C-alpha angles and dihedrals in degrees: 000000000000099000105269093137090045088059089059090047090055093047090052093046092049094052093047091052108028110018111022111211141154107263138189121200111195122198128178093261139013089245090057090049090053090049091050090049093050101037103033112018099038096051091046091053092043095051099041113074093201090057098035091064092052105043117060118220112254089234094057114114093228094045125104089189122121133186091268100037130044129175129205134171108299098004151014141226123227122192118207142173124239088219094060118070092190092060090056096050092079139118123308117280134197097202121050117185115185114188125195093001093175088067094056118111116249089250136020096234105300094327100091137243110001094215091055090046089053092049090054088064090063101051096100093060119081090194096048122148125205120194124189122186132171150140103252123241130182122007111249093016099062121112093199092049091054092046091049092050089054091052134072088271103227120193128187111254122197122207122230122213086253088064097250116138120208137161115264093256128177087230089070094054112094136181137179129240095348089297115142090197089070094056114138142153121247124198109240090213105049103005096237112159127228114194125218093257090061094046097111093051089056092046092050088057091061138096140187115266123187118233097196138038114277114266095179091273125098114212126188127193118203130182134183093258088079095048115119089207098059131051124222085247090060091053091048091049091054091047093052091049091048090049092050091054092041091056087064090058098261107116098174095100091047090053090053090050094049092047099042105028102035095028090226132130118258119243115190112211109228126218117237117221 
Protein backbone atom coordinates (compact mmCIF):
# COMPACT_ATOMS: atom_id res chain seq x y z
CA UNK A 1 0.00 0.00 0.00
CA UNK A 2 2.41 2.65 -1.23
CA UNK A 3 0.22 4.22 -3.91
CA UNK A 4 1.04 2.30 -7.08
CA UNK A 5 -2.60 2.04 -8.15
CA UNK A 6 -3.07 5.71 -7.30
CA UNK A 7 -0.33 6.48 -9.84
CA UNK A 8 -2.46 4.82 -12.51
CA UNK A 9 -5.50 6.78 -11.31
CA UNK A 10 -3.58 10.03 -11.72
CA UNK A 11 -2.30 9.07 -15.17
CA UNK A 12 -5.86 8.33 -16.29
CA UNK A 13 -7.19 11.57 -14.77
CA UNK A 14 -4.45 13.62 -16.40
CA UNK A 15 -5.11 12.21 -19.85
CA UNK A 16 -8.85 12.73 -19.56
CA UNK A 17 -8.35 16.37 -18.56
CA UNK A 18 -5.10 17.59 -20.10
CA UNK A 19 -4.04 15.25 -22.90
CA UNK A 20 -7.02 13.26 -24.24
CA UNK A 21 -5.91 9.86 -25.48
CA UNK A 22 -7.27 6.36 -26.01
CA UNK A 23 -6.30 4.31 -22.96
CA UNK A 24 -6.35 0.69 -21.84
CA UNK A 25 -6.18 -0.24 -18.15
CA UNK A 26 -5.38 -3.92 -17.74
CA UNK A 27 -6.03 -5.77 -14.47
CA UNK A 28 -5.45 -9.47 -13.70
CA UNK A 29 -9.13 -10.34 -14.22
CA UNK A 30 -12.27 -8.78 -15.69
CA UNK A 31 -13.81 -8.79 -12.21
CA UNK A 32 -10.89 -6.76 -10.89
CA UNK A 33 -11.28 -4.30 -13.77
CA UNK A 34 -14.94 -3.87 -12.87
CA UNK A 35 -13.98 -3.30 -9.24
CA UNK A 36 -11.35 -0.70 -10.25
CA UNK A 37 -13.89 1.06 -12.45
CA UNK A 38 -16.50 1.19 -9.67
CA UNK A 39 -14.27 1.80 -6.65
CA UNK A 40 -11.44 3.90 -8.08
CA UNK A 41 -12.35 5.49 -11.42
CA UNK A 42 -15.99 6.36 -10.70
CA UNK A 43 -15.29 8.16 -7.37
CA UNK A 44 -12.36 10.06 -8.94
CA UNK A 45 -14.57 11.27 -11.80
CA UNK A 46 -17.45 12.07 -9.44
CA UNK A 47 -15.32 14.12 -7.04
CA UNK A 48 -13.20 15.98 -9.62
CA UNK A 49 -15.12 18.75 -11.43
CA UNK A 50 -12.69 18.80 -14.37
CA UNK A 51 -13.36 15.10 -14.99
CA UNK A 52 -17.04 15.05 -14.06
CA UNK A 53 -17.85 17.39 -16.93
CA UNK A 54 -16.04 15.18 -19.44
CA UNK A 55 -17.05 11.62 -18.54
CA UNK A 56 -20.73 10.80 -18.71
CA UNK A 57 -22.21 8.58 -16.02
CA UNK A 58 -22.92 5.09 -17.33
CA UNK A 59 -26.52 5.45 -16.11
CA UNK A 60 -27.19 8.61 -18.13
CA UNK A 61 -29.75 8.19 -20.87
CA UNK A 62 -27.52 9.87 -23.46
CA UNK A 63 -24.40 7.98 -22.42
CA UNK A 64 -22.88 5.09 -24.34
CA UNK A 65 -20.52 4.47 -21.46
CA UNK A 66 -20.40 1.17 -19.62
CA UNK A 67 -18.55 -0.03 -16.54
CA UNK A 68 -15.65 -1.27 -18.72
CA UNK A 69 -15.62 1.46 -21.35
CA UNK A 70 -15.91 5.22 -20.97
CA UNK A 71 -15.61 7.90 -23.60
CA UNK A 72 -14.65 11.53 -23.21
CA UNK A 73 -13.83 14.34 -25.66
CA UNK A 74 -10.76 13.30 -27.65
CA UNK A 75 -10.36 9.82 -26.21
CA UNK A 76 -11.68 6.88 -24.26
CA UNK A 77 -10.66 4.44 -21.57
CA UNK A 78 -11.20 0.70 -21.83
CA UNK A 79 -10.76 -1.63 -18.87
CA UNK A 80 -9.81 -5.24 -19.58
CA UNK A 81 -8.81 -8.45 -17.84
CA UNK A 82 -5.57 -10.29 -18.48
CA UNK A 83 -7.52 -13.54 -18.23
CA UNK A 84 -9.83 -12.67 -21.13
CA UNK A 85 -8.33 -12.60 -24.62
CA UNK A 86 -11.47 -11.02 -26.11
CA UNK A 87 -11.16 -7.97 -23.86
CA UNK A 88 -7.62 -7.38 -25.17
CA UNK A 89 -8.53 -7.60 -28.84
CA UNK A 90 -9.86 -4.07 -28.89
CA UNK A 91 -9.15 -0.77 -30.61
CA UNK A 92 -5.68 0.83 -30.69
CA UNK A 93 -4.59 2.74 -27.58
CA UNK A 94 -1.86 5.27 -26.84
CA UNK A 95 -1.70 4.66 -23.07
CA UNK A 96 -1.40 1.15 -21.64
CA UNK A 97 -1.56 0.83 -17.86
CA UNK A 98 -0.96 -2.70 -16.55
CA UNK A 99 -1.59 -3.11 -12.82
CA UNK A 100 -0.43 -6.08 -10.70
CA UNK A 101 1.29 -7.78 -13.64
CA UNK A 102 2.71 -10.56 -11.44
CA UNK A 103 -0.86 -11.77 -10.92
CA UNK A 104 -1.54 -12.12 -14.64
CA UNK A 105 -1.98 -15.62 -16.05
CA UNK A 106 0.81 -16.89 -18.36
CA UNK A 107 -1.60 -16.65 -21.28
CA UNK A 108 -4.85 -14.84 -22.02
CA UNK A 109 -6.79 -17.92 -23.00
CA UNK A 110 -4.90 -19.39 -25.95
CA UNK A 111 -3.75 -16.01 -27.29
CA UNK A 112 -0.43 -15.68 -25.45
CA UNK A 113 1.12 -13.34 -22.89
CA UNK A 114 -1.43 -10.65 -21.90
CA UNK A 115 1.19 -7.90 -21.47
CA UNK A 116 2.48 -8.49 -25.00
CA UNK A 117 -1.09 -8.53 -26.32
CA UNK A 118 -1.69 -5.21 -24.61
CA UNK A 119 1.51 -3.74 -26.07
CA UNK A 120 0.35 -4.73 -29.56
CA UNK A 121 -2.54 -2.30 -29.12
CA UNK A 122 -0.07 0.63 -28.86
CA UNK A 123 2.09 0.08 -31.95
CA UNK A 124 0.35 2.68 -34.13
CA UNK A 125 1.21 5.51 -31.73
CA UNK A 126 4.69 7.06 -31.89
CA UNK A 127 4.10 8.74 -28.51
CA UNK A 128 2.77 5.66 -26.73
CA UNK A 129 3.36 5.10 -23.04
CA UNK A 130 3.37 1.70 -21.32
CA UNK A 131 3.18 1.49 -17.52
CA UNK A 132 3.69 -1.72 -15.57
CA UNK A 133 3.14 -1.87 -11.81
CA UNK A 134 3.03 -4.77 -9.39
CA UNK A 135 3.87 -6.26 -6.06
CA UNK A 136 6.61 -8.79 -6.94
CA UNK A 137 6.25 -12.52 -6.34
CA UNK A 138 8.74 -15.33 -6.98
CA UNK A 139 12.31 -14.62 -8.03
CA UNK A 140 12.92 -15.68 -11.61
CA UNK A 141 9.19 -15.92 -12.37
CA UNK A 142 8.24 -12.31 -11.77
CA UNK A 143 7.13 -10.09 -14.67
CA UNK A 144 7.80 -6.91 -12.72
CA UNK A 145 11.28 -8.11 -11.71
CA UNK A 146 12.17 -8.70 -15.34
CA UNK A 147 10.75 -5.34 -16.40
CA UNK A 148 12.67 -3.56 -13.63
CA UNK A 149 15.94 -5.25 -14.61
CA UNK A 150 15.43 -3.98 -18.16
CA UNK A 151 14.95 -0.39 -16.91
CA UNK A 152 17.30 2.22 -15.48
CA UNK A 153 16.56 0.77 -12.01
CA UNK A 154 15.86 3.84 -9.92
CA UNK A 155 15.71 3.56 -6.14
CA UNK A 156 14.70 6.20 -3.67
CA UNK A 157 17.76 7.57 -1.84
CA UNK A 158 17.48 9.51 1.40
CA UNK A 159 20.04 12.10 2.44
CA UNK A 160 21.61 12.09 5.90
CA UNK A 161 22.62 15.31 7.63
CA UNK A 162 26.23 14.29 6.92
CA UNK A 163 25.44 14.57 3.20
CA UNK A 164 25.56 10.85 2.43
CA UNK A 165 22.83 9.55 0.13
CA UNK A 166 21.71 5.93 0.39
CA UNK A 167 18.70 3.86 -0.65
CA UNK A 168 16.06 3.37 2.03
CA UNK A 169 17.13 -0.23 2.72
CA UNK A 170 15.73 -2.58 5.33
CA UNK A 171 19.35 -3.21 6.37
CA UNK A 172 19.49 0.35 7.73
CA UNK A 173 16.41 -0.07 9.94
CA UNK A 174 17.33 -1.12 13.48
CA UNK A 175 15.44 -1.95 16.66
CA UNK A 176 16.30 -3.06 20.18
CA UNK A 177 15.28 -6.21 22.05
CA UNK A 178 12.61 -7.24 19.54
CA UNK A 179 10.70 -4.05 20.34
CA UNK A 180 9.04 -2.38 17.32
CA UNK A 181 8.65 0.85 19.29
CA UNK A 182 12.44 1.33 19.14
CA UNK A 183 12.56 1.16 15.31
CA UNK A 184 14.87 3.75 13.76
CA UNK A 185 17.02 4.42 10.70
CA UNK A 186 20.80 4.63 10.99
CA UNK A 187 23.06 6.21 8.39
CA UNK A 188 25.53 3.58 7.12
CA UNK A 189 28.16 6.29 6.63
CA UNK A 190 28.19 8.23 9.92
CA UNK A 191 25.81 6.26 12.15
CA UNK A 192 23.45 9.14 12.89
CA UNK A 193 20.03 7.92 14.02
CA UNK A 194 16.65 9.09 12.72
CA UNK A 195 13.74 8.02 14.90
CA UNK A 196 10.35 6.95 13.60
CA UNK A 197 8.75 10.26 14.49
CA UNK A 198 11.17 12.07 12.15
CA UNK A 199 10.69 9.59 9.29
CA UNK A 200 8.87 11.95 6.93
CA UNK A 201 11.53 14.63 7.28
CA UNK A 202 14.16 12.11 6.16
CA UNK A 203 12.00 10.90 3.28
CA UNK A 204 11.35 14.43 2.06
CA UNK A 205 15.13 14.87 1.77
CA UNK A 206 15.33 12.09 -0.78
CA UNK A 207 15.40 11.71 -4.55
CA UNK A 208 15.31 8.99 -7.19
CA UNK A 209 18.72 7.84 -8.41
CA UNK A 210 19.16 5.44 -11.32
CA UNK A 211 21.27 2.34 -10.74
CA UNK A 212 21.77 1.44 -14.38
CA UNK A 213 22.36 3.21 -17.66
CA UNK A 214 19.20 4.47 -19.30
CA UNK A 215 17.71 2.09 -21.83
CA UNK A 216 14.76 4.27 -22.65
CA UNK A 217 12.74 2.78 -19.78
CA UNK A 218 12.34 4.37 -16.35
CA UNK A 219 11.98 1.86 -13.51
CA UNK A 220 11.12 2.73 -9.90
CA UNK A 221 11.41 0.47 -6.86
CA UNK A 222 9.24 1.26 -3.86
CA UNK A 223 9.01 -0.42 -0.48
CA UNK A 224 6.84 0.08 2.59
CA UNK A 225 9.58 1.93 4.46
CA UNK A 226 8.68 5.03 2.43
CA UNK A 227 4.93 4.73 2.99
CA UNK A 228 3.32 7.69 4.79
CA UNK A 229 0.60 5.35 6.06
CA UNK A 230 2.84 2.93 7.97
CA UNK A 231 5.53 3.58 10.54
CA UNK A 232 8.87 1.76 10.62
CA UNK A 233 7.60 0.23 13.85
CA UNK A 234 4.66 -1.26 11.95
CA UNK A 235 7.02 -2.84 9.43
CA UNK A 236 9.24 -4.20 12.21
CA UNK A 237 6.19 -5.64 13.99
CA UNK A 238 5.16 -7.49 10.82
CA UNK A 239 8.72 -8.75 10.33
CA UNK A 240 8.94 -10.13 13.87
CA UNK A 241 5.62 -11.93 13.47
CA UNK A 242 6.70 -13.36 10.09
CA UNK A 243 10.00 -14.49 11.59
CA UNK A 244 8.25 -16.16 14.52
CA UNK A 245 6.10 -18.19 12.15
CA UNK A 246 9.04 -18.84 9.82
CA UNK A 247 11.05 -20.31 12.70
CA UNK A 248 8.42 -23.06 12.92
CA UNK A 249 9.12 -24.02 9.30
CA UNK A 250 6.22 -22.15 7.70
CA UNK A 251 7.70 -19.46 5.43
CA UNK A 252 4.45 -18.27 3.85
CA UNK A 253 4.08 -15.21 6.10
CA UNK A 254 7.72 -14.26 5.53
CA UNK A 255 7.17 -14.44 1.78
CA UNK A 256 4.21 -12.08 2.11
CA UNK A 257 6.36 -9.68 4.13
CA UNK A 258 9.24 -9.76 1.64
CA UNK A 259 6.90 -9.28 -1.33
CA UNK A 260 4.61 -6.62 0.14
CA UNK A 261 6.76 -4.75 2.69
CA UNK A 262 10.17 -4.83 1.02
CA UNK A 263 8.83 -4.95 -2.53
CA UNK A 264 11.32 -7.71 -3.34
CA UNK A 265 10.93 -11.10 -4.99
CA UNK A 266 10.88 -14.18 -2.79
CA UNK A 267 13.63 -16.76 -3.16
CA UNK A 268 13.06 -20.02 -1.31
CA UNK A 269 16.32 -21.58 -0.21
CA UNK A 270 16.31 -25.23 -1.19
CA UNK A 271 17.71 -28.07 0.84
CA UNK A 272 20.37 -30.24 -0.78
CA UNK A 273 20.11 -33.97 -0.19
